[in-house]
Short mmCIF file of C-alpha atoms in Angstrom, two decimals:
data_model
loop_
_atom_site.label_atom_id
_atom_site.label_comp_id
_atom_site.label_asym_id
_atom_site.label_seq_id
_atom_site.Cartn_x
_atom_site.Cartn_y
_atom_site.Cartn_z
CA MET T 1 95.95 118.22 -2.85
CA CYS T 2 95.65 114.95 -0.94
CA LEU T 3 95.17 115.00 2.79
CA GLY T 4 95.65 112.35 5.41
CA ILE T 5 93.20 112.66 8.29
CA PRO T 6 94.20 111.58 11.81
CA GLY T 7 92.14 108.80 13.32
CA LYS T 8 92.39 106.50 16.33
CA ILE T 9 92.24 102.72 15.95
CA VAL T 10 89.42 101.52 18.21
CA SER T 11 89.18 97.85 17.20
CA ILE T 12 90.61 95.21 14.90
CA THR T 13 87.68 93.93 12.87
CA ASP T 14 89.40 91.37 10.60
CA ALA T 15 93.02 90.50 11.39
CA GLU T 16 93.35 88.25 8.33
CA GLN T 17 92.30 91.05 5.98
CA GLN T 18 94.19 93.63 8.11
CA LEU T 19 91.06 95.71 8.72
CA ALA T 20 90.32 97.90 11.71
CA MET T 21 87.67 100.33 12.87
CA VAL T 22 89.14 103.82 13.14
CA ASP T 23 87.49 106.81 14.80
CA VAL T 24 87.92 109.90 12.63
CA GLY T 25 86.36 112.95 14.24
CA GLY T 26 83.68 110.91 16.00
CA ILE T 27 82.82 108.85 12.92
CA GLN T 28 84.00 105.25 12.80
CA ARG T 29 85.19 103.86 9.50
CA ALA T 30 86.72 100.60 8.32
CA VAL T 31 90.39 101.18 7.46
CA ASN T 32 93.01 98.88 5.98
CA LEU T 33 96.16 98.56 8.13
CA SER T 34 98.35 96.80 5.55
CA CYS T 35 100.62 99.86 5.14
CA ILE T 36 101.52 99.89 8.84
CA ALA T 37 101.49 96.13 9.51
CA SER T 38 104.56 93.94 9.24
CA ASP T 39 104.42 90.28 8.24
CA GLY T 40 103.54 88.22 11.30
CA ASN T 41 102.82 91.43 13.21
CA ASP T 42 100.06 91.23 15.82
CA LEU T 43 97.66 94.00 14.80
CA SER T 44 96.33 94.33 18.35
CA GLN T 45 99.51 96.23 19.19
CA HIS T 46 98.04 99.11 17.17
CA LEU T 47 94.86 99.40 19.25
CA ASN T 48 94.43 102.98 20.49
CA SER T 49 97.19 104.16 18.15
CA TRP T 50 96.74 107.30 16.09
CA VAL T 51 97.18 106.88 12.35
CA LEU T 52 97.08 109.09 9.29
CA VAL T 53 94.21 107.82 7.11
CA HIS T 54 94.06 108.41 3.36
CA VAL T 55 91.54 106.77 0.98
CA GLY T 56 90.73 104.00 3.45
CA PHE T 57 94.31 103.10 4.36
CA ALA T 58 96.28 103.85 7.51
CA MET T 59 99.40 105.31 5.89
CA SER T 60 101.49 105.81 9.04
CA VAL T 61 101.35 105.74 12.82
CA ILE T 62 101.57 109.21 14.39
CA SER T 63 101.76 110.52 17.93
CA GLU T 64 98.66 111.77 19.71
CA ALA T 65 100.23 115.25 19.87
CA GLU T 66 100.73 115.27 16.09
CA ALA T 67 97.16 114.01 15.58
CA GLN T 68 95.69 116.73 17.80
CA SER T 69 97.78 119.43 16.12
CA THR T 70 96.69 118.28 12.65
CA LEU T 71 93.03 118.11 13.70
CA ALA T 72 93.24 121.66 15.06
CA ILE T 73 94.72 122.93 11.78
CA LEU T 74 92.05 121.13 9.74
CA HIS T 75 89.37 122.68 11.96
CA GLU T 76 90.84 126.14 11.39
CA LEU T 77 90.96 125.55 7.63
CA GLY T 78 87.31 124.51 7.70
CA GLN T 79 86.37 127.68 9.55
CA MET T 80 88.34 129.79 7.08
CA GLN T 81 86.62 128.08 4.16
CA GLU T 82 83.20 128.78 5.71
CA GLU T 83 84.14 132.45 6.14
CA MET T 84 85.33 132.69 2.52
CA LEU T 85 82.08 131.13 1.26
CA ALA T 86 80.07 133.56 3.36
CA MET T 87 82.05 136.48 1.91
CA GLN T 88 81.48 135.22 -1.64
CA GLU T 89 77.76 134.80 -1.04
CA GLY T 90 77.63 138.35 0.31
CA GLU T 91 79.09 139.71 -2.95
CA SER T 92 76.35 138.31 -5.16
#
């Protein structure tokens, strides 16, 4: 299963290469914006936008509400996975 992780664009680092710095859960990563940029589009319009990031590419622009909802679900899944691992370790 492939997941897109919500992140917020905090800066445009290289407009020519369509690269930006995106904050994903407190960690900043370089992300390619070519999938959300139009020809001749000023990338600065995407500053502070939430995007769905997959394998280093911003795949789509999403609302902050959608980003927060997705982050909450991913957090819950992480907690569930930790609980399942703890249960498995308890069986051995």
